[in-house]
PDB file of C-alpha atoms in Angstrom:
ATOM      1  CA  UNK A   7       3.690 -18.000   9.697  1.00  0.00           C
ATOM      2  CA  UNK A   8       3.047 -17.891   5.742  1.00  0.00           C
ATOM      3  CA  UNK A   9       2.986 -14.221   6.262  1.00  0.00           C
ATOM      4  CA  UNK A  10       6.507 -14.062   7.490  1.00  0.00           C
ATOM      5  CA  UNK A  11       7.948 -16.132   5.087  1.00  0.00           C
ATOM      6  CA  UNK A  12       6.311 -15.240   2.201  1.00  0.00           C
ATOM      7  CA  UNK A  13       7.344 -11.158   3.176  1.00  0.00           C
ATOM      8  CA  UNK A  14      10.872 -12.496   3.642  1.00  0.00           C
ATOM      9  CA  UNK A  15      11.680 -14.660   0.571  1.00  0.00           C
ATOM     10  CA  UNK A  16       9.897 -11.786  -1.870  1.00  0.00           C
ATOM     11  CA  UNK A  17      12.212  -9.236   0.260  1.00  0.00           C
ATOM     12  CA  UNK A  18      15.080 -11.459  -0.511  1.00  0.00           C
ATOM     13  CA  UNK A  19      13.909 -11.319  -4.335  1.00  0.00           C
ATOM     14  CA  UNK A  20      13.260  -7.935  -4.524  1.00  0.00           C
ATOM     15  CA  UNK A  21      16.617  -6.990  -3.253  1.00  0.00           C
ATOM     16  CA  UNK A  22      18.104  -9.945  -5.464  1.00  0.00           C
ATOM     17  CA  UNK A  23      16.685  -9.256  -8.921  1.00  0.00           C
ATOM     18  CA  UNK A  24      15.726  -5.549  -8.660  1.00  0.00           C
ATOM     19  CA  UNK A  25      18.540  -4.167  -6.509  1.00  0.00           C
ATOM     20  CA  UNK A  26      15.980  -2.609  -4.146  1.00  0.00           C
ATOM     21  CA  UNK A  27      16.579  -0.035  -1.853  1.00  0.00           C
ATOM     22  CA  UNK A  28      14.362   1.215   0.714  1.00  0.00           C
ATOM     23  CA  UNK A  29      14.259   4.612   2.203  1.00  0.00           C
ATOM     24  CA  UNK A  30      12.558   6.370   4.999  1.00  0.00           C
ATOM     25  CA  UNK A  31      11.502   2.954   7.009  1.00  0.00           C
ATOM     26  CA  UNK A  32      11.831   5.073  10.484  1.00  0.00           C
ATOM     27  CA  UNK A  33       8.704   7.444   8.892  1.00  0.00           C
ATOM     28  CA  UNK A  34       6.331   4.310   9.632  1.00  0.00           C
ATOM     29  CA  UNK A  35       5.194   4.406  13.509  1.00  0.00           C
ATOM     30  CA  UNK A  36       4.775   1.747  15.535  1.00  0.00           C
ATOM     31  CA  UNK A  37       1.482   0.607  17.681  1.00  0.00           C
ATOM     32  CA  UNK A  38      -0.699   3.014  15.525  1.00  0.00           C
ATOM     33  CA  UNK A  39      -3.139   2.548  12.999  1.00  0.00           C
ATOM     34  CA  UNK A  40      -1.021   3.584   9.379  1.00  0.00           C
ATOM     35  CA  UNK A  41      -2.225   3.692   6.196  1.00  0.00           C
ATOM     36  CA  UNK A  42       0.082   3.158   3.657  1.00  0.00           C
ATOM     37  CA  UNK A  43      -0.365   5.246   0.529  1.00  0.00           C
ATOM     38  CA  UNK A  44       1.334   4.166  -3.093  1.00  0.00           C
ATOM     39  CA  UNK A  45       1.183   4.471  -6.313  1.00  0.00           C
ATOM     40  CA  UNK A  46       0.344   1.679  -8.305  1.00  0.00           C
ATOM     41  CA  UNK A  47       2.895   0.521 -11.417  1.00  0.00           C
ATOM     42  CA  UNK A  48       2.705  -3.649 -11.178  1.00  0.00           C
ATOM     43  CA  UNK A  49       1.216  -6.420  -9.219  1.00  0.00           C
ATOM     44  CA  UNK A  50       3.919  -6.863  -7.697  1.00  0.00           C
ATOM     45  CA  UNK A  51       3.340  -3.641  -5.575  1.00  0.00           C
ATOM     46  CA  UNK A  52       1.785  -4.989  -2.847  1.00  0.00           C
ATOM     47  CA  UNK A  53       4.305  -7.216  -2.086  1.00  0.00           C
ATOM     48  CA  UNK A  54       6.723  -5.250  -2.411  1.00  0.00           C
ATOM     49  CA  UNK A  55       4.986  -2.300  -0.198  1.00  0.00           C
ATOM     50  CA  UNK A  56       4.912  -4.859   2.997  1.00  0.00           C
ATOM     51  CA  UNK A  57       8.767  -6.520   2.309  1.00  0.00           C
ATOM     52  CA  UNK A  58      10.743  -4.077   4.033  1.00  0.00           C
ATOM     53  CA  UNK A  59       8.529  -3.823   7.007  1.00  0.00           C
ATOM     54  CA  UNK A  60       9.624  -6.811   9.872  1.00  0.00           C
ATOM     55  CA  UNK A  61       7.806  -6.225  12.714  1.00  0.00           C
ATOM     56  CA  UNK A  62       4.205  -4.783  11.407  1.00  0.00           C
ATOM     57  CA  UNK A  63       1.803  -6.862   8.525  1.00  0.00           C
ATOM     58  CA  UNK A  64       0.364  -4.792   5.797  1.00  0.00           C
ATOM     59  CA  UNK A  65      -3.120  -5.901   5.507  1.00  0.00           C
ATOM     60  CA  UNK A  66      -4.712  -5.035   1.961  1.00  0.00           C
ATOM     61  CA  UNK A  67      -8.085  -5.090  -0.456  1.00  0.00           C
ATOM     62  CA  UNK A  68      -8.006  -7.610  -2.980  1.00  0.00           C
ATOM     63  CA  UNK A  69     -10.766  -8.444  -5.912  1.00  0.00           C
ATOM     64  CA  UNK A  70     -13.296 -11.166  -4.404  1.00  0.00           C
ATOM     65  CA  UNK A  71     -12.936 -12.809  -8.000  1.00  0.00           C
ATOM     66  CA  UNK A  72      -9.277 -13.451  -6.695  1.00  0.00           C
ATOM     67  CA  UNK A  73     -10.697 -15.958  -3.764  1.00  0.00           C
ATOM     68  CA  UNK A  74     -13.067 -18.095  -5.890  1.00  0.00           C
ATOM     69  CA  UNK A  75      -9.140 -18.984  -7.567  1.00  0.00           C
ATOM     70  CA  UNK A  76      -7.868 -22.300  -6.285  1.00  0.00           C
ATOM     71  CA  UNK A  77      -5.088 -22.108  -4.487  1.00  0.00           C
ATOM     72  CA  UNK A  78      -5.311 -18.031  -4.106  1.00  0.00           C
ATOM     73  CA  UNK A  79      -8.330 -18.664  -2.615  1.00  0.00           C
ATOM     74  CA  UNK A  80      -6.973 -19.865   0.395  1.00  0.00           C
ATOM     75  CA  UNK A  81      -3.366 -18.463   0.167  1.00  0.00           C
ATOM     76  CA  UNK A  82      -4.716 -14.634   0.129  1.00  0.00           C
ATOM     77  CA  UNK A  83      -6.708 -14.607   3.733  1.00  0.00           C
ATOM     78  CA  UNK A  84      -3.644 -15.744   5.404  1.00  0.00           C
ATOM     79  CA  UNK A  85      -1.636 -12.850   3.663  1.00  0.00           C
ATOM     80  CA  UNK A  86      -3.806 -10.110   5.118  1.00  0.00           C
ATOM     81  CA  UNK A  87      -5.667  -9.919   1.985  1.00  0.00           C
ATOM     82  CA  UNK A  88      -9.512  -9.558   2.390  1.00  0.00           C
ATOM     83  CA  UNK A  89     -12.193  -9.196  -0.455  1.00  0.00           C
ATOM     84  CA  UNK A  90     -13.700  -5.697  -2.094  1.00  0.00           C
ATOM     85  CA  UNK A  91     -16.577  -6.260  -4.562  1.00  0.00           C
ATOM     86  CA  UNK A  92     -15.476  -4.974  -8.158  1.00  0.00           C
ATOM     87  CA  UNK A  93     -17.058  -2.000  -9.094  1.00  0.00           C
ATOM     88  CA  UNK A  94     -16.580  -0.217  -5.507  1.00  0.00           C
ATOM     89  CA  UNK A  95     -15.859  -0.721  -1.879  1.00  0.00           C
ATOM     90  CA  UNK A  96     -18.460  -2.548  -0.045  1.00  0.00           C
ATOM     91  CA  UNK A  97     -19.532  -1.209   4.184  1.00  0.00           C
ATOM     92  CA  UNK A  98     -18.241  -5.011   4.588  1.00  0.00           C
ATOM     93  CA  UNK A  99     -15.197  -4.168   3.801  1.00  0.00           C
ATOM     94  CA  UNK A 100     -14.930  -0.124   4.986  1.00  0.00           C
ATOM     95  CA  UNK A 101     -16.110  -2.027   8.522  1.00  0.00           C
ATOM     96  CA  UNK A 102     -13.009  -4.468   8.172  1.00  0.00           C
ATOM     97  CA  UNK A 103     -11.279  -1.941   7.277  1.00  0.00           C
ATOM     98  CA  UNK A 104     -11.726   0.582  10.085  1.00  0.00           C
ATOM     99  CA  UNK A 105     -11.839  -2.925  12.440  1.00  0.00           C
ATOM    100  CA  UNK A 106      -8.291  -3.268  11.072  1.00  0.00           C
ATOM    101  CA  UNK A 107      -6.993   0.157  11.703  1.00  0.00           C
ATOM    102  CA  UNK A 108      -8.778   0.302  15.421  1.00  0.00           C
ATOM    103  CA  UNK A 109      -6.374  -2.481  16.268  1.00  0.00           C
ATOM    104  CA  UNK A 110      -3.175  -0.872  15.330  1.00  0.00           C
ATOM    105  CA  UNK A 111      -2.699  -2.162  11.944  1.00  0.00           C
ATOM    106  CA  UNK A 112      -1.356  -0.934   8.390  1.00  0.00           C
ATOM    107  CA  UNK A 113      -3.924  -1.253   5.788  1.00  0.00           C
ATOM    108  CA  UNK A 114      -2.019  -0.638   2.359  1.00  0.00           C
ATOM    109  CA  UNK A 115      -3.756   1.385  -0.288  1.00  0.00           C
ATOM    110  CA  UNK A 116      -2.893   2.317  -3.591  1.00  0.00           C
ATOM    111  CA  UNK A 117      -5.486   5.527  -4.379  1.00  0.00           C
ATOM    112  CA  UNK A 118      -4.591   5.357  -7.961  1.00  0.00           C
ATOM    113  CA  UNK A 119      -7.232   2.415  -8.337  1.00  0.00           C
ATOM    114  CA  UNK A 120      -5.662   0.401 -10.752  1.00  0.00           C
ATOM    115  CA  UNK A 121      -2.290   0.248 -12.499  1.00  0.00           C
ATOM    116  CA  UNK A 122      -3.883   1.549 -15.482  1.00  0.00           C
ATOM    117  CA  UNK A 123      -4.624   5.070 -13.881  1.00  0.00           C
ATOM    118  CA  UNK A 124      -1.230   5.443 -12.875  1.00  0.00           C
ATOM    119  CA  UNK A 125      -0.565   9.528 -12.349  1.00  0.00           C
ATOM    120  CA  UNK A 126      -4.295   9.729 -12.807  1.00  0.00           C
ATOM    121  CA  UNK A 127      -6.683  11.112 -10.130  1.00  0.00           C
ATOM    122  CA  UNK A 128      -6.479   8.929  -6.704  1.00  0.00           C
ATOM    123  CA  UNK A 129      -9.722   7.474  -5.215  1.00  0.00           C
ATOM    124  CA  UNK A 130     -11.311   8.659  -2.008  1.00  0.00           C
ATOM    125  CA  UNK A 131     -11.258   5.554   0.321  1.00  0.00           C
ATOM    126  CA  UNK A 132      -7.820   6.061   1.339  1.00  0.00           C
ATOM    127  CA  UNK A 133      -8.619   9.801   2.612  1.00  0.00           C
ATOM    128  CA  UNK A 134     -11.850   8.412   4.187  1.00  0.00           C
ATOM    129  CA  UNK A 135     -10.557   5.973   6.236  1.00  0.00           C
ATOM    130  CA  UNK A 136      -7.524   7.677   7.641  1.00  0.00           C
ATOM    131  CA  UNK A 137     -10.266  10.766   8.739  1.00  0.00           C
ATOM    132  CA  UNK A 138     -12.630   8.065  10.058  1.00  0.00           C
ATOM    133  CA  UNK A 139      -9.858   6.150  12.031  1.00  0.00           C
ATOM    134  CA  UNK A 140      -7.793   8.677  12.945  1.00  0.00           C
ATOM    135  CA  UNK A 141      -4.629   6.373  10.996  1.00  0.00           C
ATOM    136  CA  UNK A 142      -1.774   7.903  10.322  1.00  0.00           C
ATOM    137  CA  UNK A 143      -1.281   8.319   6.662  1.00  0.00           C
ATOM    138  CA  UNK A 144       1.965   7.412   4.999  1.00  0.00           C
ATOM    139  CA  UNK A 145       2.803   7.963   1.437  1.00  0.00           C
ATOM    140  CA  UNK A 146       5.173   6.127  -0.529  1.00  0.00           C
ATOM    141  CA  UNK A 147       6.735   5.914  -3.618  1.00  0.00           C
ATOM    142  CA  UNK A 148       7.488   3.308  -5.797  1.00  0.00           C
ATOM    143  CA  UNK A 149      10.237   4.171  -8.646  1.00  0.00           C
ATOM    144  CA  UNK A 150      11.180   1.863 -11.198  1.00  0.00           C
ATOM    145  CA  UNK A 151       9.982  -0.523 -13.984  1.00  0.00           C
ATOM    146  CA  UNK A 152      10.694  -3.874 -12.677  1.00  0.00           C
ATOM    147  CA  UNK A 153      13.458  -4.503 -14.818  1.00  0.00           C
ATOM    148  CA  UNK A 154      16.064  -7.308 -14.044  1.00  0.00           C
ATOM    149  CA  UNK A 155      18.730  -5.903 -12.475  1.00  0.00           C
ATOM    150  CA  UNK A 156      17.874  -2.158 -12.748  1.00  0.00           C
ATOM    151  CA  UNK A 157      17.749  -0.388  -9.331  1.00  0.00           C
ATOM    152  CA  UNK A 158      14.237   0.003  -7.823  1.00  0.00           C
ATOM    153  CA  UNK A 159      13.277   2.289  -4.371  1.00  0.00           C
ATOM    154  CA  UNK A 160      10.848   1.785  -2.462  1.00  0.00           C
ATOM    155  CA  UNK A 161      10.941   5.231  -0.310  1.00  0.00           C
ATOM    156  CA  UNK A 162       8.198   5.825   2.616  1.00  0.00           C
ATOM    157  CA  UNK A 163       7.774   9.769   3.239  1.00  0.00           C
ATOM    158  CA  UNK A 164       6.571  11.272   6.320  1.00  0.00           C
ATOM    159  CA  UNK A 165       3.243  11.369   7.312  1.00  0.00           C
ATOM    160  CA  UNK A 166       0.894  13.359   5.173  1.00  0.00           C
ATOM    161  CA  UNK A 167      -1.297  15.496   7.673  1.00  0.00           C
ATOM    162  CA  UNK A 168      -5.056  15.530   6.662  1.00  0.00           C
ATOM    163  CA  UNK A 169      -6.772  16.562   9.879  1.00  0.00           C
ATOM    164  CA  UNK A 170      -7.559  20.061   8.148  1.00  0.00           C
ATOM    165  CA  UNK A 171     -10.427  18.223   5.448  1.00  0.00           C
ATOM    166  CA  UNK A 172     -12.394  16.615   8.573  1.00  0.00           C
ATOM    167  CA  UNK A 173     -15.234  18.244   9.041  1.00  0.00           C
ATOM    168  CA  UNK A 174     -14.811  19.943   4.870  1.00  0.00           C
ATOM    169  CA  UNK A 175     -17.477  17.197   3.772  1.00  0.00           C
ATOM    170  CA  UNK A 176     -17.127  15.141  -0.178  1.00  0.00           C
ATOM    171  CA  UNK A 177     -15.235  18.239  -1.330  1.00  0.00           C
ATOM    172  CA  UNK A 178     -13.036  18.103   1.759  1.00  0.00           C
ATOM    173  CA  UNK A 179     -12.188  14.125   0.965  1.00  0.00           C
ATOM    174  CA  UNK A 180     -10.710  15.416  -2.605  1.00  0.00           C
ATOM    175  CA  UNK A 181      -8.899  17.853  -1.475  1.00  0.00           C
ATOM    176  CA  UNK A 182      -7.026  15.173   1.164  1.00  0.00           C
ATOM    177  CA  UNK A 183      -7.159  12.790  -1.695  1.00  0.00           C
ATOM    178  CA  UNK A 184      -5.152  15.261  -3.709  1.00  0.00           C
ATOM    179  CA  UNK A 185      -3.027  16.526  -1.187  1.00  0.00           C
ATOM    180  CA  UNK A 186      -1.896  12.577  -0.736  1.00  0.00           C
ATOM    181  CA  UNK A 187      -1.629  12.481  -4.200  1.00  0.00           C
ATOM    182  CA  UNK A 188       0.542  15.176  -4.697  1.00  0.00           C
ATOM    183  CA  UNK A 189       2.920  14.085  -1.753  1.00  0.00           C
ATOM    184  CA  UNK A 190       3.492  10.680  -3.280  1.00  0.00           C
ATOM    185  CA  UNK A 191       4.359  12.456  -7.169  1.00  0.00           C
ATOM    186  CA  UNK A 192       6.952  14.587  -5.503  1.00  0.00           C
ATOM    187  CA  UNK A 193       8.662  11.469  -3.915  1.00  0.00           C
ATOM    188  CA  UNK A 194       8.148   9.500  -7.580  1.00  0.00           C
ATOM    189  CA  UNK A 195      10.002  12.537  -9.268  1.00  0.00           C
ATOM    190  CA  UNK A 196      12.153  13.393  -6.175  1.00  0.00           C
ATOM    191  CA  UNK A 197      13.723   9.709  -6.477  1.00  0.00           C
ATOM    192  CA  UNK A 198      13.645   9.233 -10.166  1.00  0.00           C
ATOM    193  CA  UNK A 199      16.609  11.068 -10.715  1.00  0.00           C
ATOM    194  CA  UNK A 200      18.727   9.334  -7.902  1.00  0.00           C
TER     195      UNK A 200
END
């Protein structure tokens, strides 16, 4: 219940204060595992990732720090949040993880890391799970500043296929990694100019 209305008053605000508009919703399947692939500009990304998206919860990794916050603590379990150790992901949370995705949900990753590697190199995990679970992977793009009143999009591409790095081993995971990378940077500059 918090979930829903939480998604649909920062949708509301979102499309109220940014002028968002979403594109490619149809690319995101339903009754599969998805992973949802973004880069990372703000905290409010994750939010905004999951707004658009009615009918399916985006579950997501969030600092353990963030639970021992009052308030947070409590609010973040019941928004599909669940804790990662700083410093890497723990086989707690791959397990949840891959728990998640074997019952049909979206997990939502940004492979950047952090806001402050934005257009850096993206992290593994995302490419690991989606090879371990079979999850579909879905980039997306975020475009925009988060400025009052200035148009933001929120566009989801179509599935990124990385069934070819499978069996290619750590070197295989980078490549995926990059491929996933590079998809989401095309949509970034694709949309920036619209």
């Amino acid at each position: 219940m918090l979930y829903s209305t939480l998604r649909a008053i920062f949708h509301f605000l979102f499309r109220t204060l940014y002028r968002l508009k979403v594109v490619g919703i149809h690319h995101i399947p339903s009754g599969v595992p998805v992973i949802l692939c973004a880069n990372h500009t703000s905290n409010f990304d994750p939010p905004l990732l999951g707004s658009p998206l009615v009918t399916r919860r985006v579950h997501y990794m969030a600092k353990a720090e963030l639970f021992d916050v009052p308030v947070l603590g409590w609010v973040l379990p019941r928004i599909c949040a669940f804790p990662v150790k700083r410093g890497g992901v723990s086989k707690e949370s791959i397990r949840l993880s891959l728990q998640l995705l074997k019952e049909n949900n979206i997990i939502g990753i940004f492979p950047e890391g952090s806001r402050h590697n934005a257009g850096g190199m993206g992290k593994k995990g995302a490419a690991s799970l989606a090879l371990k679970s079979g999850a579909t992977v879905i980039p997306a793009a975020i475009v925009g500043n988060y400025k009052l009143f200035k148009r933001m999009m929120l566009v989801y591409g179509p599935p990124v296929d990385i069934s070819e790095f499978a069996d290619a081993g750590s070197e295989g995971l980078e490549q995926a990694t990059e491929k996933i990378m590079g998809v989401i940077r095309s949509l970034v500059k694709e949309y920036e100019s619209k």
